[in-house]
Amino acid sequence: MALHVLDEANRCLGCKKPMCQQGCPIHTNIPEVIELFRTGHKEDAGAMLYENNPLSVICSLVCDHDKQCEGHCVLGRKGAPVHFSSIENYISDSYLDHLHLEMQPKTGQRVAIIGSGPAGITISILLAQRGYQVTMFESREKIGGVLRYGIPEFRLPKSILDRYQKQLTQLGIRIRPNTAIGRTLTVDDLQRDGYEAIFIGTGVWKPKAMGIPGESLGNVNYAIDYLVNPDVYDLGDDLVVIGAGNSAMDVARTALRKGVRRVNVFCRRYQTAASVREVDYAKADGVEFFYGMRPTRIVDDGVYYKKVEMNEEGNITSTSEEQFFPCSSVIIAISQGAQSRIVSTTTGLEISSHGLLATNEHGETTREGIFASGDVVLGARTVVEAVKYSKQVAEEMDAYLRRRREAKQEDNA
């Protein structure tokens, strides 16, 4: 592995205008990281990666590299790009347990982080570094959010998240598992107890329904529910997955690993929303793809659908008569939205027309002192996008808390 990674690093041209860096949503300094690594400064390369991206090792595994860094590599125009994902994973995985982040003096101010997904972990780390007393509230028993309960083990080992939890603890971050804000405790309770800023990063865990007959039948499930714990589901031998995003690919590949013999993916259009890499892996695993399939209703032993033809503009040119596709189970994987538990128990929080938390460009919600980012604001996005926006929100939260601190000092002067 080390030799392969070093071979990849030696292929890097060290471009003066690195397109790979421009293709990365958080602009990782890829050429400098590679140069440090191949000149024997792996620790410095690891420090650089984590300073820019607190979730470096996770992004090295789950990013859509074909569209981002590797997709912009100039070597990829006529051959294979430099596989920076492998290089980053090798460096960041070995550096994670030795991570030593600089800590600023304690400010004495409390911050609450609701949700321990990509956004919550990122902001917790950044604010703890700046001296804030951070408490993370997680509704499930372990941290990770969608990283743990929405991405299969074969794509993201859960042991990595356990290692992150140790790092959070070492930073002084307190974690309250099995604590869903909006039930026993509310946002009002947090503010009463002295949390001067609150971050909401609860993700999108409410499946989007298709609105067709048969969705309530016993052989139908939703992707985000299935991925939380696939072992509790009995899907039979033949599964239809409706949807063409990365979640649909995760469901399809997981189901095969859990004993389903035949998995068929219904794509309602003629292209997939999932990354090319994930689709290729699904096909390699034996998943069958059917395009232009519009389900009309679900019954106990299969799915009725209409086959559509589309032109290059994506407009439907013809629709078939209703046809039947037999299967033992159906999993719907078309999208997710935010749950309303926090909004319904908190006055002053507005939601967008899409049912997501409404914020301004700084991540501030419509109630003072409460911030949000990640999927609960943007809808289901990638991990690296959650990191990107959460870094910006962490800056705004820090500025807000500094203003409060300075105002108190003036009052006491």
Coordinates of C-alpha atoms in Angstrom, one line a residue:
M1 CA 0.0 0.0 0.0
A2 CA 2.7 2.5 1.0
L3 CA 4.6 1.8 -2.2
H4 CA 1.5 2.2 -4.4
V5 CA 0.7 5.5 -2.6
L6 CA 4.3 6.8 -3.1
D7 CA 4.1 5.8 -6.8
E8 CA 1.0 7.9 -7.1
A9 CA 2.6 10.8 -5.3
N10 CA 5.6 10.7 -7.6
R11 CA 3.2 11.0 -10.6
C12 CA 2.1 14.5 -9.5
L13 CA 3.4 17.2 -11.7
G14 CA 3.2 19.9 -9.0
C15 CA 1.3 22.3 -11.4
K16 CA 1.8 26.0 -10.8
K17 CA -2.0 26.4 -11.3
P18 CA -3.3 23.2 -9.6
M19 CA -6.7 22.4 -11.1
C20 CA -7.0 19.6 -8.5
Q21 CA -7.1 22.2 -5.8
Q22 CA -9.7 24.2 -7.6
G23 CA -11.8 21.1 -8.0
C24 CA -11.8 20.5 -4.2
P25 CA -14.8 22.2 -2.5
I26 CA -12.6 23.1 0.4
H27 CA -9.5 23.8 -1.7
T28 CA -7.1 21.3 -0.1
N29 CA -3.6 22.3 -0.9
I30 CA -3.0 19.1 -2.8
P31 CA 0.4 19.8 -4.5
E32 CA 2.0 20.9 -1.2
V33 CA 0.5 17.9 0.7
I34 CA 1.9 15.6 -1.9
E35 CA 5.3 17.3 -1.9
L36 CA 5.6 17.1 1.9
F37 CA 4.7 13.4 1.8
R38 CA 7.1 12.3 -0.9
T39 CA 10.0 14.2 0.7
G40 CA 9.5 12.4 4.0
H41 CA 7.4 14.9 5.9
K42 CA 4.3 12.8 6.4
E43 CA 3.5 14.3 9.8
D44 CA 3.5 17.8 8.3
A45 CA 1.3 16.7 5.5
G46 CA -1.1 15.2 7.9
A47 CA -1.2 18.4 10.0
M48 CA -1.9 20.4 6.8
L49 CA -4.7 18.1 5.8
Y50 CA -6.5 18.3 9.2
E51 CA -6.0 22.0 9.6
N52 CA -7.9 22.5 6.4
N53 CA -10.4 19.7 6.8
P54 CA -11.2 18.2 10.2
L55 CA -12.8 15.3 8.5
S56 CA -9.9 14.5 6.2
V57 CA -9.7 10.7 6.6
I58 CA -13.5 10.5 6.1
C59 CA -13.5 12.6 3.0
S60 CA -10.7 10.5 1.6
L61 CA -13.1 7.6 1.5
V62 CA -16.5 9.0 0.7
C63 CA -15.9 12.1 -1.5
D64 CA -16.9 12.0 -5.2
H65 CA -13.3 12.3 -6.3
D66 CA -14.1 11.7 -9.9
K67 CA -16.0 15.0 -10.0
Q68 CA -13.7 16.9 -7.6
C69 CA -9.9 16.7 -7.1
E70 CA -9.2 13.7 -9.4
G71 CA -11.6 14.8 -12.0
H72 CA -9.7 18.1 -12.4
C73 CA -6.2 16.6 -12.5
V74 CA -4.5 17.5 -15.8
L75 CA -3.1 14.0 -16.1
G76 CA -6.6 12.7 -16.4
R77 CA -7.1 14.4 -19.8
K78 CA -5.1 11.8 -21.6
G79 CA -4.7 9.0 -19.0
A80 CA -5.2 8.2 -15.3
P81 CA -5.3 11.2 -12.9
V82 CA -3.2 11.2 -9.7
H83 CA -5.4 9.3 -7.2
F84 CA -5.2 11.8 -4.4
S85 CA -7.9 10.0 -2.5
S86 CA -5.5 7.1 -1.8
I87 CA -2.7 9.5 -0.8
E88 CA -4.9 11.5 1.5
N89 CA -6.3 8.3 3.1
Y90 CA -2.8 6.9 3.7
I91 CA -1.6 10.1 5.3
S92 CA -4.7 11.1 7.3
D93 CA -5.6 7.6 8.6
S94 CA -2.1 7.2 10.1
Y95 CA -2.1 10.7 11.5
L96 CA -5.6 10.8 13.0
D97 CA -4.6 9.1 16.3
H98 CA -1.6 11.5 16.6
L99 CA -3.6 14.6 15.9
H100 CA -2.6 17.4 18.2
L101 CA -4.7 20.6 17.7
E102 CA -3.7 23.9 19.1
M103 CA -6.0 25.2 21.8
Q104 CA -6.7 28.8 22.6
P105 CA -7.4 29.9 26.2
K106 CA -10.7 29.0 27.7
T107 CA -13.4 31.7 27.3
G108 CA -15.9 30.4 29.8
Q109 CA -18.7 30.4 27.2
R110 CA -20.9 27.4 26.6
V111 CA -21.8 26.2 23.1
A112 CA -24.4 23.5 22.3
I113 CA -24.0 21.3 19.2
I114 CA -27.2 19.5 18.3
G115 CA -26.3 16.5 16.0
S116 CA -23.0 14.7 15.6
G117 CA -22.9 14.3 11.8
P118 CA -20.3 15.9 9.5
A119 CA -21.4 19.5 10.3
G120 CA -21.6 18.9 14.1
I121 CA -18.2 17.2 14.4
T122 CA -16.6 19.9 12.3
I123 CA -18.0 22.8 14.3
S124 CA -17.4 21.1 17.6
I125 CA -13.7 20.7 16.8
L126 CA -13.2 24.2 15.5
L127 CA -15.0 25.9 18.5
A128 CA -13.3 23.7 21.1
Q129 CA -10.0 24.8 19.6
R130 CA -11.0 28.4 20.2
G131 CA -11.6 27.8 23.9
Y132 CA -15.4 27.3 24.1
Q133 CA -16.9 24.7 26.4
V134 CA -18.7 22.5 23.9
T135 CA -21.4 19.9 24.6
M136 CA -22.6 17.7 21.7
F137 CA -26.2 16.3 21.9
E138 CA -26.7 13.1 19.8
S139 CA -30.1 11.5 19.6
R140 CA -28.6 8.0 19.0
E141 CA -26.2 6.0 21.1
K142 CA -23.1 6.8 19.0
I143 CA -21.7 9.8 17.2
G144 CA -21.5 10.1 13.4
G145 CA -25.0 10.9 12.2
V146 CA -25.3 10.0 8.5
L147 CA -21.6 8.9 8.6
R148 CA -22.4 6.0 10.9
Y149 CA -26.1 5.4 10.2
G150 CA -26.3 6.3 6.5
I151 CA -23.1 5.0 4.9
P152 CA -22.3 1.3 4.8
E153 CA -19.4 -0.2 6.7
F154 CA -17.7 -1.3 3.4
R155 CA -17.5 2.4 2.4
L156 CA -16.7 4.0 5.7
P157 CA -15.6 1.7 8.6
K158 CA -17.3 2.6 11.9
S159 CA -14.0 2.3 13.7
I160 CA -12.9 5.6 12.2
L161 CA -15.8 7.3 13.9
D162 CA -14.9 5.7 17.2
R163 CA -11.4 7.1 16.8
Y164 CA -13.0 10.5 16.2
Q165 CA -14.9 10.3 19.4
K166 CA -11.7 9.8 21.3
Q167 CA -10.3 12.9 19.6
L168 CA -13.4 14.9 20.6
T169 CA -13.1 13.8 24.2
Q170 CA -9.5 14.8 24.3
L171 CA -10.5 18.3 23.1
G172 CA -12.7 18.5 26.2
I173 CA -16.0 18.1 24.2
R174 CA -18.7 16.6 26.2
I175 CA -21.0 14.2 24.4
R176 CA -24.6 13.4 25.5
P177 CA -25.8 10.3 23.6
N178 CA -29.4 9.2 23.4
T179 CA -30.5 12.9 23.9
A180 CA -32.9 14.2 21.3
I181 CA -33.4 17.9 21.6
G182 CA -37.1 18.7 21.2
R183 CA -38.3 15.9 23.4
T184 CA -37.5 16.1 27.1
L185 CA -35.0 19.0 26.6
T186 CA -35.7 21.9 24.3
V187 CA -33.7 24.7 22.8
D188 CA -35.2 27.0 25.5
D189 CA -33.8 24.7 28.2
L190 CA -30.3 25.0 26.6
Q191 CA -30.4 28.8 26.6
R192 CA -31.7 28.8 30.1
D193 CA -28.7 26.7 31.2
G194 CA -26.2 29.2 29.8
Y195 CA -25.5 28.0 26.3
E196 CA -24.7 31.3 24.6
A197 CA -24.7 29.9 21.0
I198 CA -26.5 26.8 19.7
F199 CA -25.7 25.0 16.5
I200 CA -28.3 22.7 14.8
G201 CA -26.9 20.1 12.5
T202 CA -29.5 17.3 12.7
G203 CA -29.3 16.2 9.1
V204 CA -32.2 15.0 7.0
W205 CA -33.7 11.8 8.4
K206 CA -37.3 12.1 7.1
P207 CA -37.8 9.9 4.0
K208 CA -39.5 11.5 1.0
A209 CA -42.6 9.6 0.0
M210 CA -43.4 8.9 -3.6
G211 CA -47.1 9.4 -3.0
I212 CA -48.2 6.3 -4.9
P213 CA -50.6 3.5 -3.8
G214 CA -48.9 0.7 -1.8
E215 CA -46.2 2.6 0.1
S216 CA -47.6 1.5 3.4
L217 CA -47.5 -2.2 2.6
G218 CA -45.2 -4.6 4.6
N219 CA -42.8 -5.2 1.8
V220 CA -41.9 -1.5 1.3
N221 CA -39.2 0.4 3.2
Y222 CA -37.3 3.7 2.9
A223 CA -33.6 3.9 2.2
I224 CA -32.6 6.1 5.1
D225 CA -34.4 3.8 7.6
Y226 CA -32.9 0.6 6.1
L227 CA -29.3 1.9 6.2
V228 CA -29.6 2.6 9.9
N229 CA -29.6 -1.1 10.7
P230 CA -30.0 -3.4 7.6
D231 CA -29.7 -6.6 9.8
V232 CA -33.3 -6.1 11.1
Y233 CA -34.9 -6.3 7.6
D234 CA -36.0 -9.4 5.8
L235 CA -36.1 -8.4 2.1
G236 CA -36.5 -11.8 0.5
D237 CA -34.6 -12.8 -2.7
D238 CA -35.7 -10.0 -5.1
L239 CA -35.4 -6.3 -4.3
V240 CA -36.4 -3.3 -6.3
V241 CA -34.7 0.0 -5.3
I242 CA -36.4 3.1 -6.6
G243 CA -34.0 5.9 -7.0
A244 CA -30.6 6.6 -8.6
G245 CA -28.5 8.6 -6.0
N246 CA -25.7 7.5 -3.8
S247 CA -28.1 6.3 -1.1
A248 CA -29.8 4.0 -3.6
M249 CA -26.4 2.6 -4.5
D250 CA -25.6 2.1 -0.8
V251 CA -28.9 0.2 -0.3
A252 CA -28.4 -1.9 -3.4
R253 CA -24.9 -3.0 -2.5
T254 CA -25.7 -3.5 1.2
A255 CA -28.7 -5.7 0.3
L256 CA -26.6 -8.0 -1.8
R257 CA -24.2 -8.3 1.2
K258 CA -27.1 -9.2 3.5
G259 CA -28.3 -12.1 1.4
V260 CA -30.6 -10.6 -1.3
R261 CA -30.0 -12.6 -4.5
R262 CA -31.2 -10.1 -7.1
V263 CA -31.2 -6.3 -6.8
N264 CA -32.8 -4.1 -9.5
V265 CA -32.5 -0.3 -9.5
F266 CA -35.3 1.7 -11.1
C267 CA -34.0 5.0 -12.4
R268 CA -36.8 7.3 -13.3
R269 CA -34.6 9.2 -15.7
Y270 CA -31.9 8.0 -18.1
Q271 CA -29.0 9.0 -16.0
T272 CA -28.0 8.5 -12.4
A273 CA -27.5 11.1 -9.7
A274 CA -25.0 8.8 -8.0
S275 CA -21.3 9.2 -8.7
V276 CA -19.8 7.2 -11.6
R277 CA -17.6 5.3 -9.2
E278 CA -20.5 4.2 -7.0
V279 CA -22.6 3.1 -10.1
D280 CA -19.6 1.1 -11.4
Y281 CA -19.1 -0.6 -8.0
A282 CA -22.8 -1.4 -7.9
K283 CA -22.7 -3.0 -11.4
A284 CA -19.6 -4.9 -10.4
D285 CA -21.5 -6.3 -7.4
G286 CA -24.2 -7.5 -9.7
V287 CA -26.9 -4.8 -9.4
E288 CA -29.1 -4.5 -12.5
F289 CA -30.2 -1.0 -13.7
F290 CA -33.4 -0.1 -15.5
Y291 CA -33.8 3.4 -16.9
G292 CA -36.9 5.4 -17.6
M293 CA -39.0 3.4 -15.0
R294 CA -41.8 5.4 -13.4
P295 CA -43.5 3.3 -10.6
T296 CA -47.3 3.8 -10.5
R297 CA -48.2 1.5 -7.6
I298 CA -46.8 -1.2 -5.4
V299 CA -48.4 -4.5 -4.5
D300 CA -47.5 -7.4 -2.3
D301 CA -45.5 -9.2 -5.0
G302 CA -44.1 -6.4 -7.1
V303 CA -44.2 -3.0 -8.7
Y304 CA -46.4 -1.6 -11.4
Y305 CA -44.6 1.0 -13.6
K306 CA -44.7 2.9 -16.9
K307 CA -41.7 3.0 -19.1
V308 CA -41.0 6.5 -20.5
E309 CA -38.8 7.6 -23.4
M310 CA -37.0 11.0 -23.1
N311 CA -35.2 13.3 -25.5
E312 CA -31.8 14.9 -25.0
E313 CA -33.5 17.8 -23.2
G314 CA -35.0 15.4 -20.6
N315 CA -38.5 15.8 -21.8
I316 CA -40.8 12.8 -22.0
T317 CA -41.5 11.8 -25.6
S318 CA -43.6 8.6 -24.9
T319 CA -45.1 6.6 -22.1
S320 CA -45.9 2.9 -22.2
E321 CA -48.9 1.1 -20.8
E322 CA -48.7 0.0 -17.2
Q323 CA -46.4 -3.0 -16.7
F324 CA -45.6 -5.3 -13.8
F325 CA -42.2 -6.1 -12.3
P326 CA -42.2 -8.9 -9.7
C327 CA -40.1 -8.6 -6.6
S328 CA -40.3 -9.6 -2.9
S329 CA -39.4 -6.1 -1.5
V330 CA -39.2 -2.5 -2.5
I331 CA -36.9 0.2 -1.0
I332 CA -37.7 3.8 -1.9
A333 CA -34.5 6.0 -2.1
I334 CA -35.6 9.2 -3.8
S335 CA -34.7 11.8 -1.2
Q336 CA -34.9 12.9 2.5
G337 CA -36.1 16.0 4.3
A338 CA -35.6 17.4 7.8
Q339 CA -37.7 16.2 10.8
S340 CA -39.7 18.9 12.5
R341 CA -39.1 18.0 16.2
I342 CA -36.8 21.0 17.0
V343 CA -38.8 23.5 14.9
S344 CA -42.1 22.5 16.4
T345 CA -40.8 23.0 20.0
T346 CA -38.8 26.2 19.4
T347 CA -40.4 29.6 18.8
G348 CA -38.8 31.9 16.3
L349 CA -37.3 29.3 14.0
E350 CA -38.5 29.6 10.4
I351 CA -38.3 26.9 7.8
S352 CA -37.8 27.3 4.0
S353 CA -40.2 26.3 1.3
H354 CA -38.5 22.9 1.1
G355 CA -39.1 22.2 4.8
L356 CA -35.4 22.9 5.8
L357 CA -34.1 25.4 8.4
A358 CA -34.0 28.9 7.1
T359 CA -30.7 30.7 7.6
N360 CA -28.9 33.7 6.1
E361 CA -25.6 33.5 4.3
H362 CA -23.8 33.4 7.7
G363 CA -25.7 30.3 9.0
E364 CA -27.8 32.4 11.4
T365 CA -31.3 31.2 11.8
T366 CA -34.2 33.5 12.5
R367 CA -33.7 33.2 16.2
E368 CA -30.7 35.0 17.8
G369 CA -27.9 32.8 18.9
I370 CA -29.0 29.8 17.0
F371 CA -27.0 28.7 13.9
A372 CA -27.4 25.8 11.4
S373 CA -25.6 24.3 8.4
G374 CA -25.2 20.9 6.7
D375 CA -28.1 18.9 5.3
V376 CA -30.7 20.4 7.6
V377 CA -30.2 23.7 5.7
L378 CA -29.0 22.6 2.3
G379 CA -30.7 19.3 1.9
A380 CA -28.9 16.1 1.3
R381 CA -25.4 17.0 0.1
T382 CA -21.9 15.6 0.3
V383 CA -19.7 15.4 3.4
V384 CA -17.1 17.8 2.0
E385 CA -19.8 20.4 1.3
A386 CA -21.0 20.0 4.9
V387 CA -17.4 20.7 6.1
K388 CA -17.1 23.7 3.7
Y389 CA -20.2 25.5 5.0
S390 CA -19.6 24.4 8.6
K391 CA -16.2 26.1 8.6
Q392 CA -17.9 29.3 7.6
V393 CA -20.5 29.0 10.2
A394 CA -17.9 28.3 12.9
E395 CA -16.3 31.6 12.0
E396 CA -19.6 33.4 12.4
M397 CA -20.4 31.7 15.7
D398 CA -16.9 32.6 17.0
A399 CA -17.5 36.3 16.0
Y400 CA -21.0 36.3 17.6
L401 CA -19.6 34.9 20.9
R402 CA -16.7 37.3 20.8
R403 CA -19.2 40.2 20.6
R404 CA -21.1 38.9 23.5
R405 CA -17.9 38.5 25.5
E406 CA -16.8 42.0 24.7
A407 CA -20.2 43.4 25.6
K408 CA -20.1 41.7 29.0
Q409 CA -16.6 43.1 29.6
E410 CA -17.8 46.6 28.8
D411 CA -20.8 46.2 31.2
N412 CA -18.4 45.2 34.0
A413 CA -16.0 47.9 33.3

